[in-house]
């Protein structure tokens, strides 16, 4: 079968002049050689293909059909070169085969040897036929043909290879630039994500913080510049440090001690500084690090405390309702009869004093029972327009007999131009009187009590503050967190219900009550209420 070479493209420039042929200045190729080559076309191509298929691993992997096609075209291009002294076809083939072999990753030497096979096969066949005269006549023409072909191919191959390398380098530069931009964008997005989340994110190595986001810093009252390099436990309340050290700082790689651990932040009230942490210790190749997130759970802790408190109050309410029926009516009868006896019996001296004490204690029991009943029921408020200055003045007037007994002075400080507010006057008076009576009780004779009214702004919200500052011994810091709990009292004769009811009244107004100690004597109790004009 005659090899087909029609698939080889003829796209190379045909403007190259045939006068450039190396055969132009020499003797023409003998006609005998051309006739012999045409006669031996098929055997030469067959042997060339067979030899080529074992020439190298690259040629061995090429399909046989491809080798037949390319060898056939190379043979006919050489034949045209030798017979017509024309370069067009061989140049077109060189362009074609260079691009094809470069794309397949062939080394230059393999293709040079493939071209050289034409000379070797022709020479071997002529020697086998003992055509020494023909061989002698053909050597110069064949050498000139192969010399031009291999030189032209090598030059073009090298040029194309260099261009391919330059293009590859440009592609790599573009890819690196693109990957760098993508990495920068990914890093920016990750940094934005880490910085914008509300949860605190941190990384610890060797027990020291090496990274912390803005949320972590805000939560712990610091800045990124101040937190990095500092021991993590420095930001934890002392009583929680050992637990966190055992959980994370001493944990082996990959060991998650617990799903979550709670701790209190340094310098915060245990409830307001309540924090939940989740972290894991891992090995990133440069030593162990602890990666974690922390969340402010103060609202949740406050809500849980509120739920427990409500459950306790519900129990107290149930108990108070039962006691009311069993105790209140008999107690009222006792009190009434004692009053009658006090009015009808002409007692004096020690007997009268004992009767007065009994009447007073029964009244105190009735008051405790009344507070118990108040505690058992939800606080309902009836809002109305209230002049706060007038309400405070009314409370001052009511306690005037008690302040006169101890020669106490009540100083009043009012907010300027305070508009009337929407409050429950009766409930607020009850709460303020409770605070004022407590202040009178703890303040020594001859000293003073401050009652103040002012407005403050917190963010976009405005609040009304009504407070009482005494000149007593202050409040034990250990007792502050329990001061407003039902039945908690530091007084020998206290019921522990007064401040609890104050808190319930203020919270019914959507406000809050707090106590503030001072460096000097005394403490301040402040009711903060939303200011509704």
Coordinates of C-alpha atoms in Angstrom, one line a residue:
X1 CA 0.0 0.0 0.0
X2 CA 1.3 3.4 -1.0
X3 CA 1.7 5.7 2.1
X4 CA -0.6 8.7 2.1
X5 CA 0.9 12.0 3.0
X6 CA -2.0 14.3 2.0
X7 CA -2.9 15.1 5.7
X8 CA 0.3 17.1 6.2
X9 CA -0.7 20.8 6.3
X10 CA 0.7 23.2 3.7
X11 CA 0.4 26.4 5.7
X12 CA 4.0 27.5 6.0
X13 CA 5.2 30.5 4.1
X14 CA 5.9 29.7 0.4
X15 CA 7.7 32.9 -0.2
X16 CA 11.0 31.4 0.6
X17 CA 13.1 31.4 -2.7
X18 CA 14.3 28.1 -4.0
X19 CA 17.6 29.8 -4.9
X20 CA 18.4 29.3 -1.2
X21 CA 18.6 25.5 -1.8
X22 CA 22.0 24.1 -1.0
X23 CA 21.9 22.1 -4.3
X24 CA 21.7 25.2 -6.5
X25 CA 25.4 25.6 -6.7
X26 CA 26.3 21.9 -6.9
X27 CA 25.7 19.2 -9.4
X28 CA 22.1 18.0 -10.0
X29 CA 21.0 14.8 -8.4
X30 CA 21.7 11.9 -10.7
X31 CA 18.5 10.7 -12.4
X32 CA 19.4 7.1 -11.6
X33 CA 19.1 7.8 -7.8
X34 CA 15.8 9.5 -8.2
X35 CA 14.4 6.5 -10.2
X36 CA 15.8 4.2 -7.6
X37 CA 14.2 6.2 -4.7
X38 CA 10.8 6.2 -6.4
X39 CA 11.1 2.4 -6.9
X40 CA 12.1 1.8 -3.3
X41 CA 9.6 4.3 -1.8
X42 CA 7.5 1.7 0.0
X43 CA 10.3 -0.4 1.5
X44 CA 12.2 2.7 2.6
X45 CA 9.2 4.1 4.3
X46 CA 8.4 0.7 5.9
X47 CA 11.9 0.3 7.3
X48 CA 12.0 3.9 8.4
X49 CA 8.7 3.4 10.4
X50 CA 9.9 0.2 12.0
X51 CA 13.2 1.7 13.0
X52 CA 11.5 4.8 14.3
X53 CA 9.1 2.9 16.5
X54 CA 12.1 1.6 18.6
X55 CA 14.2 4.7 18.3
X56 CA 13.1 6.1 21.7
X57 CA 10.4 5.9 24.3
X58 CA 8.7 8.9 22.8
X59 CA 8.4 7.4 19.3
X60 CA 7.4 4.0 20.8
X61 CA 4.3 5.7 22.3
X62 CA 3.1 7.2 19.1
X63 CA 0.4 5.5 17.0
X64 CA 1.7 3.6 14.0
X65 CA -0.7 5.4 11.7
X66 CA 0.9 8.7 12.7
X67 CA 4.4 7.5 12.1
X68 CA 3.5 6.2 8.6
X69 CA 1.9 9.6 7.8
X70 CA 4.9 11.7 9.0
X71 CA 7.6 9.4 7.6
X72 CA 5.8 9.3 4.2
X73 CA 5.7 13.1 4.1
X74 CA 9.3 13.4 5.1
X75 CA 10.3 11.0 2.4
X76 CA 8.4 12.9 -0.3
X77 CA 9.6 16.2 0.9
X78 CA 13.2 14.9 0.6
X79 CA 12.4 13.5 -2.8
X80 CA 11.1 16.9 -4.0
X81 CA 14.1 18.5 -2.6
X82 CA 16.4 16.2 -4.5
X83 CA 14.5 16.1 -7.7
X84 CA 13.3 19.6 -8.2
X85 CA 15.7 21.5 -5.9
X86 CA 12.6 23.0 -4.1
X87 CA 12.5 23.8 -0.4
X88 CA 8.8 24.6 0.0
X89 CA 7.6 21.1 1.0
X90 CA 10.5 20.3 3.3
X91 CA 10.1 23.7 5.0
X92 CA 6.3 23.1 5.5
X93 CA 7.1 19.7 6.9
X94 CA 9.7 21.1 9.3
X95 CA 7.2 23.7 10.6
X96 CA 4.5 21.0 11.0
X97 CA 6.7 18.3 12.7
X98 CA 8.4 20.9 15.0
X99 CA 5.1 22.0 16.4
X100 CA 3.8 18.4 16.7
X101 CA 6.9 17.0 18.5
X102 CA 7.3 20.0 20.8
X103 CA 3.7 19.6 21.9
X104 CA 4.3 15.9 22.7
X105 CA 7.5 16.8 24.7
X106 CA 10.1 15.2 22.3
X107 CA 13.7 16.1 22.9
X108 CA 15.5 17.7 20.0
X109 CA 18.0 14.8 19.6
X110 CA 15.2 12.3 19.0
X111 CA 13.8 14.2 16.0
X112 CA 17.3 14.8 14.6
X113 CA 18.0 11.1 14.7
X114 CA 14.6 10.5 13.0
X115 CA 15.6 12.7 10.1
X116 CA 19.0 11.0 10.0
X117 CA 17.4 7.6 9.5
X118 CA 16.7 8.5 5.8
X119 CA 20.4 8.7 5.1
X120 CA 21.2 5.5 7.0
X121 CA 18.4 3.4 5.4
X122 CA 19.3 4.6 1.8
X123 CA 23.0 4.0 2.4
X124 CA 22.4 0.6 3.8
X125 CA 20.1 -0.5 0.9
X126 CA 22.6 0.7 -1.7
X127 CA 25.4 -1.1 0.0
X128 CA 23.2 -4.2 0.2
X129 CA 22.6 -4.0 -3.6
X130 CA 26.3 -3.4 -4.2
X131 CA 25.4 -0.2 -6.0
X132 CA 28.6 1.4 -5.1
X133 CA 28.8 3.7 -8.1
X134 CA 25.3 5.0 -7.5
X135 CA 26.1 5.5 -3.8
X136 CA 29.2 7.4 -4.7
X137 CA 27.3 9.6 -7.0
X138 CA 24.5 10.2 -4.5
X139 CA 26.4 10.9 -1.3
X140 CA 26.8 14.7 -1.8
X141 CA 23.2 15.2 -2.7
X142 CA 21.8 13.2 0.2
X143 CA 24.3 14.9 2.6
X144 CA 23.3 18.3 1.4
X145 CA 19.6 17.5 1.7
X146 CA 20.0 16.1 5.3
X147 CA 22.4 18.8 6.3
X148 CA 19.9 21.5 5.3
X149 CA 16.9 19.7 6.8
X150 CA 18.5 18.9 10.2
X151 CA 20.0 22.3 10.5
X152 CA 16.8 24.1 9.5
X153 CA 14.8 21.8 11.8
X154 CA 17.2 22.3 14.8
X155 CA 17.1 26.0 14.4
X156 CA 13.4 26.2 14.1
X157 CA 12.9 23.6 17.0
X158 CA 15.1 25.7 19.2
X159 CA 13.3 28.9 18.3
X160 CA 9.9 27.3 18.9
X161 CA 11.1 25.7 22.2
X162 CA 12.4 29.1 23.5
X163 CA 9.1 30.7 22.5
X164 CA 7.2 27.9 24.3
X165 CA 9.4 28.5 27.4
X166 CA 8.7 32.2 27.3
X167 CA 5.0 31.6 26.9
X168 CA 5.0 29.1 29.7
X169 CA 6.9 31.6 31.9
X170 CA 4.3 34.3 31.1
X171 CA 1.5 31.9 31.8
X172 CA 3.1 31.0 35.1
X173 CA 3.5 34.6 36.0
X174 CA -0.1 35.3 35.2
X175 CA -1.2 32.2 37.2
X176 CA 1.0 33.3 40.1
X177 CA -0.4 36.8 39.9
X178 CA -4.0 35.4 39.8
X179 CA -3.3 33.0 42.6
X180 CA -1.7 35.7 44.7
X181 CA -4.7 38.0 44.1
X182 CA -7.1 35.1 45.0
X183 CA -5.1 34.4 48.1
X184 CA -5.1 38.0 49.1
X185 CA -8.9 38.2 48.5
X186 CA -9.4 34.9 50.5
X187 CA -7.2 36.3 53.3
X188 CA -9.2 39.6 53.2
X189 CA -12.5 37.7 53.4
X190 CA -11.3 35.5 56.2
X191 CA -9.9 38.4 58.1
X192 CA -13.2 40.3 57.6
X193 CA -15.1 37.2 58.8
X194 CA -13.0 36.8 61.9
X195 CA -13.0 40.5 62.7
X196 CA -16.8 41.0 62.1
X197 CA -18.2 38.1 64.0
X198 CA -19.7 38.8 67.4
X199 CA -17.9 35.9 69.0
X200 CA -14.4 36.3 70.3
X201 CA -11.8 34.4 68.3
X202 CA -8.3 33.7 69.6
X203 CA -5.2 31.6 69.1
X204 CA -2.9 30.6 72.1
X205 CA 0.6 29.2 71.9
X206 CA 2.7 28.5 75.0
X207 CA -0.2 29.8 77.1
X208 CA 0.1 33.2 75.5
X209 CA -2.3 34.9 73.0
X210 CA -0.8 35.2 69.6
X211 CA -4.0 36.4 67.9
X212 CA -7.3 37.8 69.1
X213 CA -10.1 39.5 67.1
X214 CA -11.9 42.7 67.9
X215 CA -14.8 40.9 69.6
X216 CA -12.5 39.1 72.0
X217 CA -10.8 42.4 72.8
X218 CA -14.0 44.3 73.4
X219 CA -15.3 41.5 75.6
X220 CA -12.2 41.5 77.8
X221 CA -11.8 45.3 77.8
X222 CA -8.6 45.5 75.8
X223 CA -7.2 46.1 72.3
X224 CA -5.3 43.8 69.8
X225 CA -2.1 45.6 70.6
X226 CA -2.4 45.1 74.3
X227 CA -3.6 41.5 74.2
X228 CA -1.1 39.9 71.9
X229 CA 1.8 38.2 73.7
X230 CA -0.1 38.3 77.1
X231 CA -0.9 35.2 79.1
X232 CA -4.5 34.1 78.3
X233 CA -5.2 33.5 82.0
X234 CA -4.5 37.2 82.7
X235 CA -8.0 37.9 81.3
X236 CA -9.7 35.3 83.4
X237 CA -11.1 35.7 87.0
X238 CA -8.7 34.0 89.5
X239 CA -11.2 31.4 90.6
X240 CA -11.6 30.1 87.1
X241 CA -8.0 29.9 86.0
X242 CA -7.1 26.5 87.2
X243 CA -10.1 25.0 85.4
X244 CA -9.1 26.6 82.0
X245 CA -5.5 25.7 82.4
X246 CA -6.3 22.0 82.9
X247 CA -8.8 22.1 80.0
X248 CA -6.8 23.8 77.3
X249 CA -3.4 25.0 78.2
X250 CA -2.2 21.6 79.4
X251 CA -4.3 19.5 77.0
X252 CA -2.5 17.1 74.6
X253 CA -2.8 17.8 70.8
X254 CA -6.2 17.2 69.4
X255 CA -7.9 16.5 72.7
X256 CA -11.1 18.4 73.2
X257 CA -11.7 18.3 77.0
X258 CA -15.3 19.4 76.9
X259 CA -17.8 20.8 74.4
X260 CA -17.9 24.1 76.3
X261 CA -16.5 25.5 79.4
X262 CA -17.7 28.6 81.3
X263 CA -15.6 31.2 83.0
X264 CA -15.9 34.7 84.4
X265 CA -13.8 37.5 82.8
X266 CA -11.4 39.4 85.0
X267 CA -12.7 42.5 86.7
X268 CA -16.4 41.7 85.9
X269 CA -19.3 40.8 88.1
X270 CA -19.6 37.0 87.9
X271 CA -22.9 37.3 86.1
X272 CA -22.1 40.2 83.8
X273 CA -18.7 38.7 82.9
X274 CA -20.0 35.2 82.3
X275 CA -18.3 33.8 79.2
X276 CA -18.6 30.5 77.3
X277 CA -15.5 29.1 75.6
X278 CA -14.9 26.3 73.1
X279 CA -11.4 25.5 72.0
X280 CA -9.2 22.7 70.7
X281 CA -5.5 22.2 70.9
X282 CA -3.9 21.2 67.6
X283 CA -0.4 20.8 66.0
X284 CA 0.0 23.1 63.0
X285 CA 3.6 22.0 62.3
X286 CA 5.2 24.8 64.3
X287 CA 4.2 23.6 67.8
X288 CA 0.9 23.1 69.6
X289 CA -1.6 26.0 69.5
X290 CA -5.0 26.3 71.0
X291 CA -7.7 27.7 68.7
X292 CA -10.9 28.8 70.3
X293 CA -14.0 31.0 70.3
X294 CA -15.6 32.6 73.3
X295 CA -19.1 34.1 73.7
X296 CA -20.6 36.5 76.2
X297 CA -23.4 34.6 77.9
X298 CA -24.2 37.2 80.6
X299 CA -27.8 37.6 79.2
X300 CA -28.3 33.9 79.3
X301 CA -27.0 33.5 82.8
X302 CA -29.2 36.4 83.9
X303 CA -32.2 34.8 82.3
X304 CA -31.4 31.4 83.9
X305 CA -31.1 33.2 87.3
X306 CA -34.4 34.9 86.6
X307 CA -36.1 31.6 85.8
X308 CA -34.7 30.1 89.0
X309 CA -35.9 33.1 90.9
X310 CA -39.3 33.0 89.4
X311 CA -39.6 29.3 90.3
X312 CA -38.6 30.1 93.9
X313 CA -41.1 32.9 94.0
X314 CA -43.8 30.6 92.7
X315 CA -43.1 28.2 95.5
X316 CA -43.1 31.1 98.0
X317 CA -46.4 32.3 96.5
X318 CA -47.9 28.9 97.0
X319 CA -46.7 28.8 100.6
X320 CA -47.8 32.4 101.3
X321 CA -51.3 31.7 99.9
X322 CA -51.6 28.8 102.3
X323 CA -50.2 30.8 105.3
X324 CA -52.5 33.7 104.5
X325 CA -55.7 31.7 105.2
X326 CA -54.2 30.0 108.3
X327 CA -52.4 33.0 109.8
X328 CA -53.6 36.3 108.5
X329 CA -57.1 36.2 110.0
X330 CA -56.1 35.0 113.5
X331 CA -53.2 37.5 113.4
X332 CA -55.7 40.3 112.6
X333 CA -57.9 39.2 115.5
X334 CA -55.0 39.1 117.9
X335 CA -53.9 42.6 116.8
X336 CA -57.4 44.0 117.1
X337 CA -57.9 42.5 120.6
X338 CA -54.5 43.8 121.7
X339 CA -55.5 47.3 120.6
X340 CA -58.8 47.0 122.5
X341 CA -56.9 45.9 125.6
X342 CA -54.4 48.7 125.3
X343 CA -57.3 51.3 125.1
X344 CA -59.5 49.8 127.9
X345 CA -56.9 48.6 130.5
X346 CA -55.3 51.3 132.5
X347 CA -51.8 49.7 132.4
X348 CA -48.7 51.6 133.3
X349 CA -45.0 50.9 133.8
X350 CA -43.6 47.6 132.7
X351 CA -46.9 46.1 131.9
X352 CA -47.8 48.8 129.4
X353 CA -44.4 48.6 127.8
X354 CA -44.8 44.8 127.3
X355 CA -48.3 45.3 125.8
X356 CA -46.9 48.0 123.4
X357 CA -44.1 45.6 122.4
X358 CA -46.5 42.9 121.7
X359 CA -48.7 45.1 119.5
X360 CA -45.7 46.4 117.6
X361 CA -44.4 42.8 116.9
X362 CA -47.9 41.7 115.8
X363 CA -47.9 44.6 113.4
X364 CA -44.5 43.6 112.2
X365 CA -45.7 40.1 111.5
X366 CA -48.7 41.5 109.6
X367 CA -46.3 43.6 107.5
X368 CA -44.1 40.5 106.7
X369 CA -47.2 38.5 105.8
X370 CA -48.3 41.4 103.5
X371 CA -44.9 41.4 101.9
X372 CA -45.0 37.7 101.4
X373 CA -48.4 38.0 99.7
X374 CA -46.9 40.8 97.5
X375 CA -44.0 38.5 96.6
X376 CA -46.4 35.7 95.6
X377 CA -48.2 37.9 93.1
X378 CA -46.8 39.4 89.8
X379 CA -46.3 43.1 90.1
X380 CA -48.9 44.9 88.1
X381 CA -48.3 48.6 87.4
X382 CA -50.7 51.3 86.3
X383 CA -48.9 54.0 84.4
X384 CA -49.9 57.6 84.8
X385 CA -48.4 61.1 84.5
X386 CA -46.2 61.6 87.5
X387 CA -44.2 64.6 88.7
X388 CA -41.2 62.8 90.0
X389 CA -39.9 65.8 92.1
X390 CA -43.3 66.0 93.8
X391 CA -43.3 62.3 94.4
X392 CA -39.9 62.4 96.0
X393 CA -40.8 65.3 98.2
X394 CA -43.8 63.4 99.4
X395 CA -41.6 60.5 100.5
X396 CA -39.3 62.9 102.3
X397 CA -42.3 64.3 104.1
X398 CA -43.5 60.9 105.1
X399 CA -40.2 59.8 106.7
X400 CA -39.6 63.2 108.4
X401 CA -40.7 61.9 111.9
X402 CA -38.1 59.1 111.7
X403 CA -35.3 61.5 110.5
X404 CA -36.2 63.9 113.3
X405 CA -35.7 61.1 115.8
X406 CA -32.1 60.6 114.7
X407 CA -31.4 64.3 113.9
X408 CA -30.7 63.3 110.3
X409 CA -30.6 65.8 107.4
X410 CA -32.0 64.8 104.0
X411 CA -30.4 66.6 101.1
X412 CA -32.3 66.7 97.9
X413 CA -30.8 67.1 94.4
X414 CA -33.3 67.3 91.5
X415 CA -32.8 67.3 87.7
X416 CA -33.4 70.6 86.1
X417 CA -36.5 71.1 84.0
X418 CA -37.7 67.5 84.4
X419 CA -40.9 66.9 82.5
X420 CA -43.6 64.7 84.1
X421 CA -43.0 61.0 83.3
X422 CA -45.3 57.9 82.8
X423 CA -44.8 55.8 85.9
X424 CA -46.9 54.0 88.6
X425 CA -46.8 56.6 91.3
X426 CA -48.0 54.3 94.1
X427 CA -45.5 51.5 93.3
X428 CA -42.6 53.9 92.8
X429 CA -43.4 55.6 96.2
X430 CA -43.4 52.2 97.8
X431 CA -40.0 51.3 96.4
X432 CA -38.5 54.7 97.3
X433 CA -39.8 54.7 100.8
X434 CA -38.2 51.3 101.3
X435 CA -34.8 52.6 100.2
X436 CA -35.2 55.7 102.4
X437 CA -36.2 53.7 105.5
X438 CA -33.2 51.4 105.0
X439 CA -30.9 54.5 104.7
X440 CA -32.4 56.0 107.9
X441 CA -31.8 52.7 109.7
X442 CA -28.1 52.4 108.8
X443 CA -27.1 56.1 109.1
X444 CA -25.8 57.2 112.5
X445 CA -27.4 60.2 114.3
X446 CA -26.6 63.6 113.1
X447 CA -25.4 62.6 109.7
X448 CA -27.1 63.1 106.3
X449 CA -28.9 61.2 103.6
X450 CA -28.8 62.3 99.9
X451 CA -31.9 61.7 97.7
X452 CA -31.4 62.6 94.0
X453 CA -33.2 62.6 90.7
X454 CA -31.4 62.9 87.4
X455 CA -31.6 61.9 83.7
X456 CA -28.9 60.0 81.8
X457 CA -28.4 58.9 78.2
X458 CA -27.2 55.4 77.4
X459 CA -26.7 55.1 73.6
X460 CA -29.9 56.3 72.0
X461 CA -32.0 55.7 75.1
X462 CA -32.7 58.2 78.0
X463 CA -33.3 57.0 81.5
X464 CA -34.5 58.5 84.8
X465 CA -32.4 57.7 87.9
X466 CA -33.9 58.0 91.4
X467 CA -31.3 57.2 94.1
X468 CA -30.7 57.3 97.8
X469 CA -27.2 57.6 99.3
X470 CA -26.7 56.8 103.0
X471 CA -23.8 57.5 105.4
X472 CA -23.7 54.0 106.8
X473 CA -21.0 51.3 106.8
X474 CA -21.6 50.4 103.1
X475 CA -22.4 47.0 101.7
X476 CA -20.2 43.9 102.0
X477 CA -18.9 43.3 98.4
X478 CA -19.6 39.6 98.9
X479 CA -23.2 40.3 99.6
X480 CA -23.9 42.5 96.6
X481 CA -24.8 39.7 94.2
X482 CA -27.5 38.4 96.7
X483 CA -28.7 41.7 98.1
X484 CA -31.9 41.7 96.1
X485 CA -32.7 38.0 96.5
X486 CA -35.9 37.2 98.4
X487 CA -35.3 36.4 102.2
X488 CA -31.7 37.5 102.0
X489 CA -31.0 40.0 104.8
X490 CA -28.0 41.3 106.8
X491 CA -30.3 42.8 109.6
X492 CA -31.1 41.0 112.8
X493 CA -34.8 41.9 112.5
X494 CA -35.0 42.0 108.7
X495 CA -37.3 39.8 106.6
X496 CA -35.2 40.0 103.4
X497 CA -38.3 41.0 101.4
X498 CA -37.9 44.8 101.1
X499 CA -35.2 45.1 98.5
X500 CA -36.6 42.1 96.6
X501 CA -39.9 44.0 96.2
X502 CA -38.0 47.1 95.2
X503 CA -36.3 45.2 92.5
X504 CA -39.6 43.7 91.3
X505 CA -41.3 47.1 91.1
X506 CA -38.4 48.6 89.1
X507 CA -38.2 45.6 86.7
X508 CA -42.0 45.9 86.2
X509 CA -41.2 49.4 84.8
X510 CA -38.6 47.8 82.5
X511 CA -35.8 49.2 84.6
X512 CA -33.1 48.0 86.9
X513 CA -31.8 48.7 90.4
X514 CA -28.2 48.6 91.6
X515 CA -26.1 49.3 94.6
X516 CA -22.8 51.3 94.5
X517 CA -20.3 51.3 97.3
X518 CA -18.0 54.3 97.9
X519 CA -14.5 54.8 99.1
X520 CA -15.9 56.8 102.0
X521 CA -18.8 55.8 104.2
X522 CA -22.1 54.8 102.8
X523 CA -23.7 53.1 99.8
X524 CA -26.0 54.4 97.0
X525 CA -29.1 52.5 95.8
X526 CA -30.2 53.6 92.4
X527 CA -33.4 52.9 90.5
X528 CA -32.9 53.4 86.8
X529 CA -36.2 53.7 84.8
X530 CA -36.9 54.3 81.1
X531 CA -37.9 57.9 80.8
X532 CA -41.3 58.0 79.1
X533 CA -42.6 61.6 78.7

